Backbone atoms as SQL, in Angstrom:
CREATE TABLE atoms (id INTEGER PRIMARY KEY, chain TEXT, resi INTEGER, resn TEXT, atom TEXT, x REAL, y REAL, z REAL);
INSERT INTO atoms VALUES
  (1, 'A', 1, 'ILE', 'N', 3.526, -14.777, -4.962),
  (2, 'A', 1, 'ILE', 'CA', 4.631, -14.451, -6.006),
  (3, 'A', 1, 'ILE', 'C', 3.918, -13.057, -5.826),
  (4, 'A', 2, 'ASN', 'N', 4.846, -11.688, -6.016),
  (5, 'A', 2, 'ASN', 'CA', 4.677, -10.575, -5.746),
  (6, 'A', 2, 'ASN', 'C', 4.442, -10.165, -7.528),
  (7, 'A', 3, 'GLN', 'N', 3.329, -9.433, -6.854),
  (8, 'A', 3, 'GLN', 'CA', 2.777, -8.656, -8.203),
  (9, 'A', 3, 'GLN', 'C', 2.648, -7.185, -8.354),
  (10, 'A', 4, 'GLY', 'N', 3.767, -6.592, -7.527),
  (11, 'A', 4, 'GLY', 'CA', 3.767, -5.109, -7.509),
  (12, 'A', 4, 'GLY', 'C', 5.249, -4.418, -7.343),
  (13, 'A', 5, 'ILE', 'N', 5.769, -3.755, -7.284),
  (14, 'A', 5, 'ILE', 'CA', 6.521, -3.006, -7.260),
  (15, 'A', 5, 'ILE', 'C', 7.503, -2.399, -6.057),
  (16, 'A', 6, 'LYS', 'N', 8.520, -2.279, -5.809),
  (17, 'A', 6, 'LYS', 'CA', 9.188, -1.706, -4.830),
  (18, 'A', 6, 'LYS', 'C', 9.963, -0.159, -5.336),
  (19, 'A', 7, 'ILE', 'N', 9.508, 0.140, -3.849),
  (20, 'A', 7, 'ILE', 'CA', 10.396, 1.990, -4.079),
  (21, 'A', 7, 'ILE', 'C', 10.581, 1.866, -2.812),
  (22, 'A', 8, 'SER', 'N', 12.048, 2.599, -3.691),
  (23, 'A', 8, 'SER', 'CA', 12.992, 3.349, -2.847),
  (24, 'A', 8, 'SER', 'C', 12.775, 4.564, -2.587),
  (25, 'A', 9, 'PRO', 'N', 12.214, 5.407, -1.641),
  (26, 'A', 9, 'PRO', 'CA', 12.067, 6.770, -0.808),
  (27, 'A', 9, 'PRO', 'C', 13.246, 7.306, -0.566),
  (28, 'A', 10, 'THR', 'N', 13.510, 8.423, -2.058),
  (29, 'A', 10, 'THR', 'CA', 14.506, 9.748, -1.804),
  (30, 'A', 10, 'THR', 'C', 14.297, 10.382, -0.809),
  (31, 'A', 11, 'THR', 'N', 12.969, 10.659, -0.369),
  (32, 'A', 11, 'THR', 'CA', 13.191, 12.110, 0.243),
  (33, 'A', 11, 'THR', 'C', 11.989, 11.532, 1.759),
  (34, 'A', 12, 'GLY', 'N', 12.734, 11.920, 2.613),
  (35, 'A', 12, 'GLY', 'CA', 10.979, 10.716, 4.081),
  (36, 'A', 12, 'GLY', 'C', 10.646, 9.878, 3.241),
  (37, 'A', 13, 'PHE', 'N', 10.771, 9.113, 5.157),
  (38, 'A', 13, 'PHE', 'CA', 9.655, 7.999, 5.360),
  (39, 'A', 13, 'PHE', 'C', 8.273, 7.738, 5.502),
  (40, 'A', 14, 'LEU', 'N', 7.026, 8.652, 5.279),
  (41, 'A', 14, 'LEU', 'CA', 5.884, 8.276, 5.212),
  (42, 'A', 14, 'LEU', 'C', 5.086, 7.758, 4.121),
  (43, 'A', 15, 'VAL', 'N', 4.968, 7.270, 4.175),
  (44, 'A', 15, 'VAL', 'CA', 3.859, 6.095, 3.279),
  (45, 'A', 15, 'VAL', 'C', 1.889, 7.288, 2.777),
  (46, 'A', 16, 'THR', 'N', 1.388, 7.326, 1.691),
  (47, 'A', 16, 'THR', 'CA', 0.083, 8.353, 1.716),
  (48, 'A', 16, 'THR', 'C', -0.562, 7.502, 0.788),
  (49, 'A', 17, 'SER', 'N', -1.322, 7.070, 1.320),
  (50, 'A', 17, 'SER', 'CA', -2.807, 6.091, 0.519),
  (51, 'A', 17, 'SER', 'C', -2.505, 7.487, -1.214),
  (52, 'A', 18, 'VAL', 'N', -2.652, 5.971, -2.296),
  (53, 'A', 18, 'VAL', 'CA', -2.815, 6.864, -3.382),
  (54, 'A', 18, 'VAL', 'C', -4.691, 7.995, -4.152),
  (55, 'A', 19, 'ALA', 'N', -4.908, 7.346, -3.082),
  (56, 'A', 19, 'ALA', 'CA', -6.573, 7.141, -3.473),
  (57, 'A', 19, 'ALA', 'C', -7.664, 7.686, -2.352),
  (58, 'A', 20, 'PRO', 'N', -8.710, 8.121, -2.087),
  (59, 'A', 20, 'PRO', 'CA', -9.763, 7.781, -0.640),
  (60, 'A', 20, 'PRO', 'C', -10.355, 6.538, -0.841),
  (61, 'A', 21, 'GLY', 'N', -10.477, 6.277, 0.266),
  (62, 'A', 21, 'GLY', 'CA', -10.956, 4.708, 0.283),
  (63, 'A', 21, 'GLY', 'C', -11.196, 4.354, 1.918),
  (64, 'A', 22, 'LYS', 'N', -11.175, 2.741, 2.232),
  (65, 'A', 22, 'LYS', 'CA', -11.457, 2.201, 3.245),
  (66, 'A', 22, 'LYS', 'C', -10.041, 1.243, 3.697),
  (67, 'A', 23, 'VAL', 'N', -9.261, 1.682, 4.690),
  (68, 'A', 23, 'VAL', 'CA', -8.104, 0.811, 5.078),
  (69, 'A', 23, 'VAL', 'C', -9.434, -0.230, 5.756),
  (70, 'A', 24, 'VAL', 'N', -9.157, -2.181, 5.313),
  (71, 'A', 24, 'VAL', 'CA', -9.630, -2.886, 5.084),
  (72, 'A', 24, 'VAL', 'C', -8.720, -4.098, 5.802),
  (73, 'A', 25, 'TYR', 'N', -6.817, -3.454, 5.507),
  (74, 'A', 25, 'TYR', 'CA', -6.547, -4.659, 6.664),
  (75, 'A', 25, 'TYR', 'C', -5.044, -3.520, 6.653),
  (76, 'A', 26, 'ALA', 'N', -4.896, -4.072, 7.889),
  (77, 'A', 26, 'ALA', 'CA', -3.625, -3.280, 8.511),
  (78, 'A', 26, 'ALA', 'C', -3.270, -4.101, 9.551),
  (79, 'A', 27, 'ASP', 'N', -1.706, -5.267, 9.578),
  (80, 'A', 27, 'ASP', 'CA', -1.755, -6.135, 10.136),
  (81, 'A', 27, 'ASP', 'C', -0.766, -6.980, 9.535),
  (82, 'A', 28, 'HIS', 'N', 0.245, -7.749, 10.098),
  (83, 'A', 28, 'HIS', 'CA', 1.243, -8.389, 9.733),
  (84, 'A', 28, 'HIS', 'C', 0.841, -9.633, 9.244),
  (85, 'A', 29, 'PHE', 'N', 1.860, -9.699, 7.804),
  (86, 'A', 29, 'PHE', 'CA', 1.078, -10.209, 6.815),
  (87, 'A', 29, 'PHE', 'C', 2.312, -11.445, 5.973),
  (88, 'A', 30, 'LYS', 'N', 2.758, -12.828, 6.695),
  (89, 'A', 30, 'LYS', 'CA', 3.668, -13.413, 5.791),
  (90, 'A', 30, 'LYS', 'C', 4.379, -13.159, 4.739),
  (91, 'A', 31, 'SER', 'N', 5.246, -13.201, 4.360),
  (92, 'A', 31, 'SER', 'CA', 6.453, -12.389, 4.244),
  (93, 'A', 31, 'SER', 'C', 6.343, -11.237, 3.110),
  (94, 'A', 32, 'TYR', 'N', 5.341, -10.227, 3.677),
  (95, 'A', 32, 'TYR', 'CA', 5.184, -8.713, 3.322),
  (96, 'A', 32, 'TYR', 'C', 5.491, -7.830, 4.052),
  (97, 'A', 33, 'GLY', 'N', 5.149, -8.309, 5.832),
  (98, 'A', 33, 'GLY', 'CA', 5.334, -7.749, 6.895),
  (99, 'A', 33, 'GLY', 'C', 4.354, -7.572, 7.266),
  (100, 'A', 34, 'LYS', 'N', 4.695, -5.828, 8.012),
  (101, 'A', 34, 'LYS', 'CA', 3.491, -5.157, 8.365),
  (102, 'A', 34, 'LYS', 'C', 3.644, -4.629, 6.561),
  (103, 'A', 35, 'MET', 'N', 1.518, -5.025, 6.647),
  (104, 'A', 35, 'MET', 'CA', 0.555, -4.247, 5.930),
  (105, 'A', 35, 'MET', 'C', -0.686, -3.910, 5.679),
  (106, 'A', 36, 'ILE', 'N', -0.961, -3.084, 5.531),
  (107, 'A', 36, 'ILE', 'CA', -2.142, -2.333, 4.541),
  (108, 'A', 36, 'ILE', 'C', -2.444, -2.521, 3.120),
  (109, 'A', 37, 'ILE', 'N', -4.393, -2.851, 2.915),
  (110, 'A', 37, 'ILE', 'CA', -4.977, -2.739, 1.472),
  (111, 'A', 37, 'ILE', 'C', -5.649, -1.894, 2.161),
  (112, 'A', 38, 'ILE', 'N', -5.906, -1.224, 1.454),
  (113, 'A', 38, 'ILE', 'CA', -7.056, 0.085, 1.101),
  (114, 'A', 38, 'ILE', 'C', -7.890, -0.422, 0.139),
  (115, 'A', 39, 'ASP', 'N', -9.589, -0.799, 0.473),
  (116, 'A', 39, 'ASP', 'CA', -10.600, -0.637, -0.717),
  (117, 'A', 39, 'ASP', 'C', -10.661, 0.834, -1.002),
  (118, 'A', 40, 'HIS', 'N', -10.535, 0.679, -2.668),
  (119, 'A', 40, 'HIS', 'CA', -10.669, 2.248, -3.443),
  (120, 'A', 40, 'HIS', 'C', -11.867, 2.222, -3.868),
  (121, 'A', 41, 'GLY', 'N', -13.014, 1.045, -3.338),
  (122, 'A', 41, 'GLY', 'CA', -14.728, 1.094, -4.113),
  (123, 'A', 41, 'GLY', 'C', -14.193, 0.558, -5.852),
  (124, 'A', 42, 'ARG', 'N', -15.455, 0.188, -6.102),
  (125, 'A', 42, 'ARG', 'CA', -15.222, -0.988, -7.704),
  (126, 'A', 42, 'ARG', 'C', -14.267, -1.626, -8.083),
  (127, 'A', 43, 'GLY', 'N', -14.073, -2.432, -6.644),
  (128, 'A', 43, 'GLY', 'CA', -13.667, -3.740, -7.023),
  (129, 'A', 43, 'GLY', 'C', -11.193, -3.401, -6.930),
  (130, 'A', 44, 'LEU', 'N', -10.780, -1.460, -6.521),
  (131, 'A', 44, 'LEU', 'CA', -9.835, -1.701, -6.784),
  (132, 'A', 44, 'LEU', 'C', -9.545, -1.476, -4.852),
  (133, 'A', 45, 'TYR', 'N', -8.291, -2.177, -5.617),
  (134, 'A', 45, 'TYR', 'CA', -7.317, -1.914, -3.430),
  (135, 'A', 45, 'TYR', 'C', -6.383, -1.837, -4.058),
  (136, 'A', 46, 'THR', 'N', -5.178, -1.114, -3.153),
  (137, 'A', 46, 'THR', 'CA', -4.294, -1.242, -2.773),
  (138, 'A', 46, 'THR', 'C', -3.553, -1.322, -1.749),
  (139, 'A', 47, 'VAL', 'N', -2.135, -2.120, -2.446),
  (140, 'A', 47, 'VAL', 'CA', -1.363, -3.036, -1.162),
  (141, 'A', 47, 'VAL', 'C', 0.108, -1.791, -0.530),
  (142, 'A', 48, 'TYR', 'N', 0.368, -1.840, 0.480),
  (143, 'A', 48, 'TYR', 'CA', 1.107, -1.269, 1.442),
  (144, 'A', 48, 'TYR', 'C', 2.001, -2.027, 1.966),
  (145, 'A', 49, 'GLY', 'N', 3.461, -2.796, 1.780),
  (146, 'A', 49, 'GLY', 'CA', 4.326, -3.677, 2.630),
  (147, 'A', 49, 'GLY', 'C', 5.523, -3.017, 2.849),
  (148, 'A', 50, 'HIS', 'N', 6.470, -4.143, 3.201),
  (149, 'A', 50, 'HIS', 'CA', 7.498, -3.726, 4.094),
  (150, 'A', 50, 'HIS', 'C', 7.636, -2.864, 5.029),
  (151, 'A', 51, 'LEU', 'N', 6.330, -1.663, 6.071),
  (152, 'A', 51, 'LEU', 'CA', 6.609, -0.939, 6.511),
  (153, 'A', 51, 'LEU', 'C', 7.088, -1.107, 7.996),
  (154, 'A', 52, 'ASN', 'N', 7.519, -0.483, 8.061),
  (155, 'A', 52, 'ASN', 'CA', 8.018, -0.032, 9.589),
  (156, 'A', 52, 'ASN', 'C', 6.928, -0.192, 11.203),
  (157, 'A', 53, 'LYS', 'N', 6.019, 0.872, 10.628),
  (158, 'A', 53, 'LYS', 'CA', 4.948, 1.200, 11.448),
  (159, 'A', 53, 'LYS', 'C', 3.362, 1.787, 10.834),
  (160, 'A', 54, 'PHE', 'N', 2.653, 1.637, 11.652),
  (161, 'A', 54, 'PHE', 'CA', 1.247, 2.331, 11.422),
  (162, 'A', 54, 'PHE', 'C', 0.827, 2.851, 12.192),
  (163, 'A', 55, 'LEU', 'N', 0.409, 4.257, 10.661),
  (164, 'A', 55, 'LEU', 'CA', 0.078, 5.516, 11.346),
  (165, 'A', 55, 'LEU', 'C', -1.465, 5.342, 11.514),
  (166, 'A', 56, 'ILE', 'N', -2.282, 4.568, 10.602),
  (167, 'A', 56, 'ILE', 'CA', -3.813, 3.973, 10.652),
  (168, 'A', 56, 'ILE', 'C', -3.694, 2.333, 10.689),
  (169, 'A', 57, 'LYS', 'N', -5.475, 2.301, 11.193),
  (170, 'A', 57, 'LYS', 'CA', -5.271, 0.308, 11.835),
  (171, 'A', 57, 'LYS', 'C', -6.788, 0.468, 10.555),
  (172, 'A', 58, 'LYS', 'N', -7.594, 1.665, 11.035),
  (173, 'A', 58, 'LYS', 'CA', -9.138, 1.350, 10.175),
  (174, 'A', 58, 'LYS', 'C', -9.340, 2.462, 9.663),
  (175, 'A', 59, 'GLY', 'N', -10.100, 2.635, 9.390),
  (176, 'A', 59, 'GLY', 'CA', -11.231, 3.778, 8.903),
  (177, 'A', 59, 'GLY', 'C', -10.750, 3.864, 7.630),
  (178, 'A', 60, 'ARG', 'N', -12.217, 6.065, 6.971),
  (179, 'A', 60, 'ARG', 'CA', -11.268, 5.960, 5.634),
  (180, 'A', 60, 'ARG', 'C', -9.914, 7.417, 5.697),
  (181, 'A', 61, 'VAL', 'N', -9.891, 6.719, 4.177),
  (182, 'A', 61, 'VAL', 'CA', -8.486, 7.603, 4.167),
  (183, 'A', 61, 'VAL', 'C', -9.075, 8.368, 2.920),
  (184, 'A', 62, 'ASP', 'N', -8.000, 9.654, 2.987),
  (185, 'A', 62, 'ASP', 'CA', -8.035, 10.546, 1.971),
  (186, 'A', 62, 'ASP', 'C', -6.995, 10.583, 0.914),
  (187, 'A', 63, 'GLN', 'N', -6.960, 11.196, -0.050),
  (188, 'A', 63, 'GLN', 'CA', -5.713, 10.854, -0.897),
  (189, 'A', 63, 'GLN', 'C', -4.964, 11.858, -0.328),
  (190, 'A', 64, 'GLY', 'N', -3.553, 11.231, -0.839),
  (191, 'A', 64, 'GLY', 'CA', -2.353, 11.695, 0.247),
  (192, 'A', 64, 'GLY', 'C', -2.390, 11.850, 1.958),
  (193, 'A', 65, 'THR', 'N', -3.597, 11.075, 2.500),
  (194, 'A', 65, 'THR', 'CA', -3.387, 10.919, 3.914),
  (195, 'A', 65, 'THR', 'C', -2.203, 9.679, 4.111),
  (196, 'A', 66, 'GLN', 'N', -1.127, 10.485, 5.584),
  (197, 'A', 66, 'GLN', 'CA', -0.090, 9.082, 5.150),
  (198, 'A', 66, 'GLN', 'C', -1.037, 7.545, 6.422),
  (199, 'A', 67, 'ILE', 'N', 0.128, 6.584, 6.331),
  (200, 'A', 67, 'ILE', 'CA', -0.642, 5.718, 6.891),
  (201, 'A', 67, 'ILE', 'C', 0.070, 5.030, 7.642),
  (202, 'A', 68, 'ALA', 'N', 1.454, 5.076, 7.440),
  (203, 'A', 68, 'ALA', 'CA', 2.730, 4.484, 7.379),
  (204, 'A', 68, 'ALA', 'C', 3.566, 4.967, 7.319),
  (205, 'A', 69, 'GLU', 'N', 5.231, 4.778, 7.906),
  (206, 'A', 69, 'GLU', 'CA', 6.686, 4.693, 8.176),
  (207, 'A', 69, 'GLU', 'C', 7.344, 4.201, 7.963),
  (208, 'A', 70, 'LEU', 'N', 8.614, 4.087, 6.815),
  (209, 'A', 70, 'LEU', 'CA', 9.676, 3.364, 5.989),
  (210, 'A', 70, 'LEU', 'C', 10.309, 3.655, 7.107),
  (211, 'A', 71, 'LYS', 'N', 11.320, 2.414, 7.435),
  (212, 'A', 71, 'LYS', 'CA', 12.636, 2.043, 8.151),
  (213, 'A', 71, 'LYS', 'C', 13.487, 3.193, 6.675),
  (214, 'A', 72, 'ARG', 'N', 14.332, 4.242, 7.359),
  (215, 'A', 72, 'ARG', 'CA', 15.787, 4.342, 6.851),
  (216, 'A', 72, 'ARG', 'C', 16.339, 3.014, 5.598),
  (217, 'A', 73, 'GLY', 'N', 16.579, 3.019, 4.865),
  (218, 'A', 73, 'GLY', 'CA', 16.888, 2.081, 4.249),
  (219, 'A', 73, 'GLY', 'C', 16.261, 1.316, 3.517),
  (220, 'A', 74, 'ASP', 'N', 14.355, 1.050, 3.229),
  (221, 'A', 74, 'ASP', 'CA', 13.467, 0.070, 3.969),
  (222, 'A', 74, 'ASP', 'C', 12.915, 0.720, 2.634),
  (223, 'A', 75, 'THR', 'N', 12.997, -0.360, 1.414),
  (224, 'A', 75, 'THR', 'CA', 11.355, -0.206, 0.423),
  (225, 'A', 75, 'THR', 'C', 9.902, -0.735, 0.518),
  (226, 'A', 76, 'LEU', 'N', 9.647, 0.438, -0.396),
  (227, 'A', 76, 'LEU', 'CA', 7.500, 0.000, -0.386),
  (228, 'A', 76, 'LEU', 'C', 7.470, -1.116, -1.219),
  (229, 'A', 77, 'TYR', 'N', 6.778, -1.742, -0.881),
  (230, 'A', 77, 'TYR', 'CA', 6.085, -3.451, -1.387),
  (231, 'A', 77, 'TYR', 'C', 5.525, -2.173, -1.896),
  (232, 'A', 78, 'PHE', 'N', 4.421, -1.768, -2.952),
  (233, 'A', 78, 'PHE', 'CA', 3.571, -0.976, -4.010),
  (234, 'A', 78, 'PHE', 'C', 2.644, -2.312, -4.976),
  (235, 'A', 79, 'GLU', 'N', 1.746, -2.722, -4.272),
  (236, 'A', 79, 'GLU', 'CA', 0.359, -3.265, -5.130),
  (237, 'A', 79, 'GLU', 'C', -0.605, -2.825, -5.558),
  (238, 'A', 80, 'ILE', 'N', -1.531, -2.970, -7.180),
  (239, 'A', 80, 'ILE', 'CA', -2.736, -2.536, -7.045),
  (240, 'A', 80, 'ILE', 'C', -3.678, -4.023, -7.682),
  (241, 'A', 81, 'ARG', 'N', -4.918, -3.977, -7.297),
  (242, 'A', 81, 'ARG', 'CA', -5.389, -4.889, -7.519),
  (243, 'A', 81, 'ARG', 'C', -6.338, -4.425, -8.124),
  (244, 'A', 82, 'ASN', 'N', -7.071, -4.708, -9.293),
  (245, 'A', 82, 'ASN', 'CA', -8.236, -4.721, -10.287),
  (246, 'A', 82, 'ASN', 'C', -8.974, -5.664, -10.317),
  (247, 'A', 83, 'ASN', 'N', -10.624, -5.724, -9.354),
  (248, 'A', 83, 'ASN', 'CA', -11.648, -6.775, -9.297),
  (249, 'A', 83, 'ASN', 'C', -10.397, -8.231, -8.789),
  (250, 'A', 84, 'GLY', 'N', -9.374, -8.449, -7.873),
  (251, 'A', 84, 'GLY', 'CA', -8.671, -9.512, -8.027),
  (252, 'A', 84, 'GLY', 'C', -7.473, -9.715, -8.403),
  (253, 'A', 85, 'ILE', 'N', -7.490, -8.893, -9.695),
  (254, 'A', 85, 'ILE', 'CA', -6.234, -9.078, -10.537),
  (255, 'A', 85, 'ILE', 'C', -5.192, -8.296, -10.491),
  (256, 'A', 86, 'PRO', 'N', -4.284, -8.623, -10.076),
  (257, 'A', 86, 'PRO', 'CA', -3.095, -7.856, -10.098),
  (258, 'A', 86, 'PRO', 'C', -3.059, -6.625, -12.040),
  (259, 'A', 87, 'GLU', 'N', -2.820, -5.524, -11.161),
  (260, 'A', 87, 'GLU', 'CA', -2.007, -4.792, -12.650),
  (261, 'A', 87, 'GLU', 'C', -0.817, -3.782, -12.523),
  (262, 'A', 88, 'ASP', 'N', -0.186, -3.232, -13.346),
  (263, 'A', 88, 'ASP', 'CA', 0.538, -2.471, -13.119),
  (264, 'A', 88, 'ASP', 'C', 1.110, -1.745, -12.292),
  (265, 'A', 89, 'PRO', 'N', 1.179, -1.120, -11.439),
  (266, 'A', 89, 'PRO', 'CA', 1.322, -0.279, -11.228),
  (267, 'A', 89, 'PRO', 'C', 1.606, 1.714, -11.638),
  (268, 'A', 90, 'MET', 'N', 2.584, 0.940, -12.510),
  (269, 'A', 90, 'MET', 'CA', 3.422, 1.690, -12.641),
  (270, 'A', 90, 'MET', 'C', 1.687, 2.530, -13.868),
  (271, 'A', 91, 'ARG', 'N', 1.195, 1.798, -14.000),
  (272, 'A', 91, 'ARG', 'CA', 0.236, 2.771, -15.320),
  (273, 'A', 91, 'ARG', 'C', -0.193, 3.335, -14.358),
  (274, 'A', 92, 'TRP', 'N', -0.851, 2.983, -13.356),
  (275, 'A', 92, 'TRP', 'CA', -1.428, 3.923, -12.244),
  (276, 'A', 92, 'TRP', 'C', -1.132, 4.937, -11.579),
  (277, 'A', 93, 'LEU', 'N', 0.225, 4.924, -11.957),
  (278, 'A', 93, 'LEU', 'CA', 1.188, 5.904, -11.330),
  (279, 'A', 93, 'LEU', 'C', 1.251, 7.295, -11.767),
  (280, 'A', 94, 'LYS', 'N', 0.914, 7.294, -13.124),
  (281, 'A', 94, 'LYS', 'CA', 1.620, 8.379, -14.370),
  (282, 'A', 94, 'LYS', 'C', 1.079, 9.618, -14.223);
């Protein structure tokens, strides 16, 4: 069950990390396609799905680090989990 949001880019197709953290998963995952999970510490994780190309597969990232690309016309799946519980990403993106 999708617990996140879909974001249609209006300019560019680069996906960036919303906060510093460590890439803990970068691979194909059923129904999400190519997916990246970043651990931001203190039980906070972000999930980026429906990616076209990985720009990073492991290691630390800073806020704004380019982590992946989308194909023209694709939408990004974005999810936030706090201690394993999905939260409304719009609250965090304000």
